[in-house]
Short mmCIF file of C-alpha atoms in Angstrom, two decimals:
data_model
loop_
_atom_site.label_atom_id
_atom_site.label_comp_id
_atom_site.label_asym_id
_atom_site.label_seq_id
_atom_site.Cartn_x
_atom_site.Cartn_y
_atom_site.Cartn_z
CA UNK A 6 71.25 -38.05 -36.85
CA UNK A 7 68.66 -35.43 -35.89
CA UNK A 8 66.59 -36.27 -38.95
CA UNK A 9 66.57 -39.98 -38.05
CA UNK A 10 65.54 -39.14 -34.48
CA UNK A 11 62.69 -36.94 -35.72
CA UNK A 12 61.47 -39.70 -38.05
CA UNK A 13 61.50 -42.23 -35.18
CA UNK A 14 59.57 -39.83 -32.94
CA UNK A 15 57.03 -39.18 -35.69
CA UNK A 16 56.49 -42.92 -36.17
CA UNK A 17 55.94 -43.44 -32.44
CA UNK A 18 53.42 -40.57 -32.34
CA UNK A 19 51.52 -41.99 -35.33
CA UNK A 20 51.41 -45.45 -33.75
CA UNK A 21 50.23 -43.99 -30.45
CA UNK A 22 47.31 -42.17 -32.05
CA UNK A 23 46.40 -45.16 -34.21
CA UNK A 24 46.29 -47.48 -31.21
CA UNK A 25 44.46 -44.90 -29.11
CA UNK A 26 41.74 -44.42 -31.73
CA UNK A 27 41.35 -48.18 -32.09
CA UNK A 28 41.03 -48.92 -28.39
CA UNK A 29 38.72 -45.94 -27.79
CA UNK A 30 36.37 -46.86 -30.61
CA UNK A 31 32.76 -46.22 -29.68
CA UNK A 32 30.15 -48.84 -30.41
CA UNK A 33 26.42 -48.40 -30.70
CA UNK A 34 24.69 -49.57 -27.54
CA UNK A 35 21.02 -50.28 -27.11
CA UNK A 36 20.13 -50.73 -30.78
CA UNK A 37 16.45 -51.45 -31.42
CA UNK A 38 14.97 -52.74 -34.67
CA UNK A 39 11.27 -53.16 -35.45
CA UNK A 40 9.93 -54.71 -38.66
CA UNK A 41 7.11 -52.37 -39.72
CA UNK A 42 6.33 -53.91 -43.11
CA UNK A 43 6.78 -57.47 -44.33
CA UNK A 44 4.75 -60.04 -46.22
CA UNK A 45 5.33 -62.60 -43.44
CA UNK A 46 3.01 -62.39 -40.42
CA UNK A 47 4.59 -62.33 -36.96
CA UNK A 48 2.39 -60.34 -34.62
CA UNK A 49 -1.41 -60.21 -34.57
CA UNK A 50 -3.24 -57.00 -35.45
CA UNK A 51 -0.75 -55.91 -38.11
CA UNK A 52 -1.16 -55.68 -41.87
CA UNK A 53 1.07 -57.67 -44.20
CA UNK A 54 2.17 -56.49 -47.65
CA UNK A 55 4.75 -57.61 -50.19
CA UNK A 56 7.67 -55.40 -49.27
CA UNK A 57 9.90 -54.39 -46.39
CA UNK A 58 10.41 -51.58 -43.92
CA UNK A 59 12.49 -51.69 -40.74
CA UNK A 60 12.57 -49.00 -38.05
CA UNK A 61 15.90 -48.54 -36.27
CA UNK A 62 16.91 -46.72 -33.09
CA UNK A 63 20.64 -46.56 -32.45
CA UNK A 64 23.06 -44.10 -30.88
CA UNK A 65 20.30 -41.57 -30.25
CA UNK A 66 19.23 -41.62 -33.90
CA UNK A 67 15.98 -42.85 -35.44
CA UNK A 68 15.88 -44.04 -39.03
CA UNK A 69 13.78 -45.99 -41.46
CA UNK A 70 15.32 -48.62 -43.71
CA UNK A 71 13.05 -48.96 -46.74
CA UNK A 72 9.39 -47.97 -46.60
CA UNK A 73 7.30 -50.82 -47.97
CA UNK A 74 4.85 -50.76 -50.90
CA UNK A 75 1.96 -48.76 -49.44
CA UNK A 76 1.88 -45.63 -47.26
CA UNK A 77 -1.29 -46.88 -45.53
CA UNK A 78 0.31 -50.16 -44.42
CA UNK A 79 3.37 -48.36 -43.11
CA UNK A 80 1.22 -45.85 -41.22
CA UNK A 81 -1.13 -48.39 -39.61
CA UNK A 82 1.63 -50.77 -38.54
CA UNK A 83 3.84 -48.01 -37.17
CA UNK A 84 0.95 -46.74 -35.04
CA UNK A 85 0.12 -50.26 -33.82
CA UNK A 86 3.77 -50.84 -32.87
CA UNK A 87 4.16 -47.49 -31.13
CA UNK A 88 6.64 -46.06 -33.63
CA UNK A 89 6.36 -42.30 -34.19
CA UNK A 90 7.49 -41.72 -37.77
CA UNK A 91 7.48 -37.95 -37.25
CA UNK A 92 10.61 -38.41 -35.12
CA UNK A 93 12.60 -40.25 -37.81
CA UNK A 94 15.90 -38.45 -38.49
CA UNK A 95 16.63 -39.92 -41.94
CA UNK A 96 15.74 -42.73 -44.33
CA UNK A 97 17.90 -45.34 -46.08
CA UNK A 98 16.53 -46.90 -49.27
CA UNK A 99 18.13 -50.17 -50.36
CA UNK A 100 17.10 -50.06 -54.03
CA UNK A 101 14.59 -48.61 -56.47
CA UNK A 102 11.80 -51.21 -56.46
CA UNK A 103 8.37 -49.92 -55.45
CA UNK A 104 7.85 -52.48 -52.68
CA UNK A 105 10.67 -50.69 -50.85
CA UNK A 106 10.07 -47.07 -51.90
CA UNK A 107 6.33 -46.32 -52.19
CA UNK A 108 6.00 -45.65 -48.47
CA UNK A 109 8.20 -42.58 -48.98
CA UNK A 110 4.98 -40.76 -49.84
CA UNK A 111 3.98 -41.03 -46.18
CA UNK A 112 7.34 -39.67 -45.04
CA UNK A 113 6.95 -36.77 -47.48
CA UNK A 114 3.66 -35.82 -45.85
CA UNK A 115 4.93 -35.89 -42.26
CA UNK A 116 8.66 -35.11 -42.68
CA UNK A 117 9.04 -32.91 -45.78
CA UNK A 118 12.67 -32.39 -46.77
CA UNK A 119 14.00 -35.36 -44.80
CA UNK A 120 17.32 -36.79 -46.02
CA UNK A 121 17.05 -40.08 -47.92
CA UNK A 122 20.25 -42.06 -48.53
CA UNK A 123 20.05 -43.90 -51.86
CA UNK A 124 22.31 -45.94 -54.14
CA UNK A 125 23.45 -44.27 -57.41
CA UNK A 126 20.22 -44.62 -59.41
CA UNK A 127 19.00 -41.66 -61.47
CA UNK A 128 15.39 -42.80 -61.57
CA UNK A 129 15.29 -43.27 -57.80
CA UNK A 130 16.91 -39.89 -57.26
CA UNK A 131 14.28 -38.19 -59.46
CA UNK A 132 11.50 -39.97 -57.58
CA UNK A 133 12.81 -38.91 -54.16
CA UNK A 134 13.18 -35.31 -55.33
CA UNK A 135 9.67 -35.32 -56.79
CA UNK A 136 8.33 -36.05 -53.30
CA UNK A 137 10.10 -33.01 -51.86
CA UNK A 138 12.68 -35.12 -50.05
CA UNK A 139 16.47 -34.74 -50.14
CA UNK A 140 18.31 -37.64 -51.80
CA UNK A 141 21.94 -38.26 -50.81
CA UNK A 142 23.73 -40.65 -53.15
CA UNK A 143 26.02 -43.24 -51.56
CA UNK A 144 28.90 -44.65 -53.63
CA UNK A 145 31.06 -46.29 -50.96
CA UNK A 146 30.50 -47.41 -47.39
CA UNK A 147 29.58 -44.29 -45.43
CA UNK A 148 29.23 -43.69 -41.69
CA UNK A 149 26.07 -41.57 -41.55
CA UNK A 150 26.01 -41.35 -37.73
CA UNK A 151 28.19 -42.75 -34.96
CA UNK A 152 28.41 -46.49 -35.55
CA UNK A 153 25.68 -46.45 -38.24
CA UNK A 154 26.75 -47.16 -41.83
CA UNK A 155 25.27 -47.35 -45.29
CA UNK A 156 27.13 -50.22 -46.94
CA UNK A 157 28.67 -49.70 -50.37
CA UNK A 158 26.11 -50.35 -53.13
CA UNK A 159 26.66 -53.51 -55.17
CA UNK A 160 25.12 -54.35 -58.52
CA UNK A 161 22.48 -57.07 -58.75
CA UNK A 162 20.76 -55.76 -60.86
CA UNK A 163 19.50 -53.41 -59.61
CA UNK A 164 22.19 -51.60 -57.67
CA UNK A 165 21.53 -52.03 -53.97
CA UNK A 166 22.89 -50.83 -50.63
CA UNK A 167 22.47 -52.14 -47.08
CA UNK A 168 22.56 -50.80 -43.54
CA UNK A 169 25.04 -51.83 -40.84
CA UNK A 170 25.06 -50.98 -37.14
CA UNK A 171 28.27 -51.62 -35.23
CA UNK A 172 27.71 -52.93 -31.72
CA UNK A 173 30.18 -54.39 -29.23
CA UNK A 174 28.89 -57.83 -30.23
CA UNK A 175 29.43 -57.27 -33.94
CA UNK A 176 27.55 -55.87 -36.92
CA UNK A 177 23.79 -55.85 -37.25
CA UNK A 178 23.24 -55.86 -41.02
CA UNK A 179 19.87 -54.98 -42.54
CA UNK A 180 19.28 -55.84 -46.20
CA UNK A 181 16.47 -55.02 -48.62
CA UNK A 182 16.38 -57.78 -51.24
CA UNK A 183 20.04 -58.81 -51.56
CA UNK A 184 19.94 -58.80 -55.35
CA UNK A 185 23.78 -58.77 -55.41
CA UNK A 186 23.78 -61.89 -53.17
CA UNK A 187 23.41 -61.91 -49.39
CA UNK A 188 26.90 -63.33 -48.85
CA UNK A 189 28.45 -60.60 -51.01
CA UNK A 190 26.58 -57.87 -49.11
CA UNK A 191 27.58 -59.19 -45.68
CA UNK A 192 31.18 -59.69 -46.78
CA UNK A 193 31.31 -56.11 -48.11
CA UNK A 194 30.03 -54.71 -44.82
CA UNK A 195 32.45 -56.74 -42.71
CA UNK A 196 35.44 -55.81 -44.89
CA UNK A 197 34.68 -52.09 -45.11
CA UNK A 198 33.81 -51.58 -41.45
CA UNK A 199 36.35 -54.05 -40.09
CA UNK A 200 33.96 -55.88 -37.80
CA UNK A 201 32.42 -59.33 -37.51
CA UNK A 202 28.85 -59.67 -38.79
CA UNK A 203 26.59 -60.75 -35.94
CA UNK A 204 22.93 -60.36 -36.97
CA UNK A 205 21.62 -60.39 -40.55
CA UNK A 206 18.02 -59.38 -41.17
CA UNK A 207 15.99 -58.68 -44.31
CA UNK A 208 15.25 -60.00 -47.79
CA UNK A 209 17.64 -62.69 -49.06
CA UNK A 210 16.15 -63.05 -52.58
CA UNK A 211 16.21 -66.86 -52.43
CA UNK A 212 12.64 -67.84 -53.30
CA UNK A 213 12.79 -71.17 -55.12
CA UNK A 214 16.36 -71.85 -54.03
CA UNK A 215 17.45 -75.49 -53.94
CA UNK A 216 18.39 -77.10 -50.59
CA UNK A 217 22.10 -77.23 -51.45
CA UNK A 218 22.07 -73.54 -52.35
CA UNK A 219 20.37 -72.66 -49.06
CA UNK A 220 22.86 -74.77 -47.12
CA UNK A 221 25.78 -73.16 -48.94
CA UNK A 222 24.62 -69.62 -48.17
CA UNK A 223 23.95 -70.36 -44.50
CA UNK A 224 27.32 -72.09 -44.13
CA UNK A 225 29.14 -69.07 -45.55
CA UNK A 226 27.29 -66.68 -43.25
CA UNK A 227 28.07 -68.79 -40.20
CA UNK A 228 31.73 -69.05 -41.24
CA UNK A 229 31.90 -65.24 -41.26
CA UNK A 230 30.68 -65.22 -37.65
CA UNK A 231 26.96 -64.53 -38.10
CA UNK A 232 25.00 -65.83 -35.10
CA UNK A 233 21.44 -64.66 -35.77
CA UNK A 234 19.75 -64.86 -39.19
CA UNK A 235 16.28 -63.45 -39.92
CA UNK A 236 15.22 -63.98 -43.56
CA UNK A 237 12.23 -61.77 -44.39
CA UNK A 238 10.31 -60.56 -47.45
CA UNK A 239 11.71 -62.22 -50.62
CA UNK A 240 13.86 -64.78 -48.81
CA UNK A 241 11.61 -67.72 -49.69
CA UNK A 242 10.20 -70.58 -47.66
CA UNK A 243 13.14 -72.89 -48.35
CA UNK A 244 15.55 -70.85 -46.27
CA UNK A 245 12.92 -69.95 -43.66
CA UNK A 246 12.16 -73.65 -43.19
CA UNK A 247 15.84 -74.62 -43.15
CA UNK A 248 16.69 -72.07 -40.48
CA UNK A 249 14.93 -73.04 -37.32
CA UNK A 250 16.44 -73.13 -33.86
CA UNK A 251 19.62 -71.61 -32.53
CA UNK A 252 20.36 -69.32 -35.47
CA UNK A 253 16.78 -68.44 -36.36
CA UNK A 254 13.82 -67.47 -34.21
CA UNK A 255 11.26 -66.52 -36.81
CA UNK A 256 10.69 -63.24 -38.56
CA UNK A 257 7.91 -61.10 -39.96
CA UNK A 258 5.99 -57.90 -39.45
CA UNK A 259 6.14 -56.93 -35.78
CA UNK A 260 9.46 -58.65 -35.07
CA UNK A 261 11.47 -56.58 -32.58
CA UNK A 262 15.17 -56.96 -31.89
CA UNK A 263 16.82 -55.11 -29.01
CA UNK A 264 20.60 -55.47 -29.36
CA UNK A 265 20.87 -59.27 -29.24
CA UNK A 266 17.60 -59.85 -27.40
CA UNK A 267 14.62 -60.84 -29.52
CA UNK A 268 11.04 -60.29 -28.39
CA UNK A 269 8.93 -62.80 -30.30
#
C-alpha cells in the first residue's frame, strides 16, 4: 500500500513540474531582424549582391544568420543600416555555399574566435577554422540561447540548417536557401520546438517554379499557421509576384522586421 501511495505522489509531482514548466515558458520579446545582404533591392543607398545575410536581435543576444558573398557588401550595408557587427555574439551559417559564407572573412577580422554554428559539413568546418573562427556542428534542433534555436539540418543537397526564434505570437523562421524544401524546413522547426510558425523569411529556392507549385507551397505554409512570408534571395520572381498583400509586404536588402511590425 505504501509503495502504491509513493508512486501516486511521484506521478503528481512529475505532472506538477511538467505543467509548471509549460505555463512558465519564456518567449523572446522584442525580436528585431534586418536584412543586410540580398540580391533584391528594398531600401535606397544599399548595395545588392547575390546572397543573403540577416542580422537578428533577440533576448538580449545579437547574431548574424549567413554572411553574404562579399565582406565589402556586408560591411557597407551594416554601416548604412546602423548595425554594429563588432557586437555580434555568434553566427549561424545555413549551408556551405559561398554566397552565404564569404562574408565570414569580415567577421574574422573584427570578431576573431567568434562561435559559428554550422551543419555537419567537413569542408565548411575546415573553412571556418581556417579563418580563426570556432565552428560548432549542429546535428539536431538546438536552443543556442533563450528562445533562439538552430533547426535540425536537413539534406538538400547540400545539408542545410535554419534559425527559429520563439515569440509569443509564434516562430520566426529564417532560412538560407531551403534546398531541402521550405515546407520541410518549416515543418521540422514547428515539430521540434512545439510552436506554430508565424513568420518565414529567407531564400525559398523556387526560381523557375510553376504557378501550381508556388500555390501548393504557399497553401501548405498557410495551413501550418504562417501569417507573414518574405521570400528573398533565390526565391524567384514567381513566388514574389504571387505573394502580394496580406501575407507579403515585400522583401529585400534593408527590410526590417520588429516582432510582427514591418518597417518598409
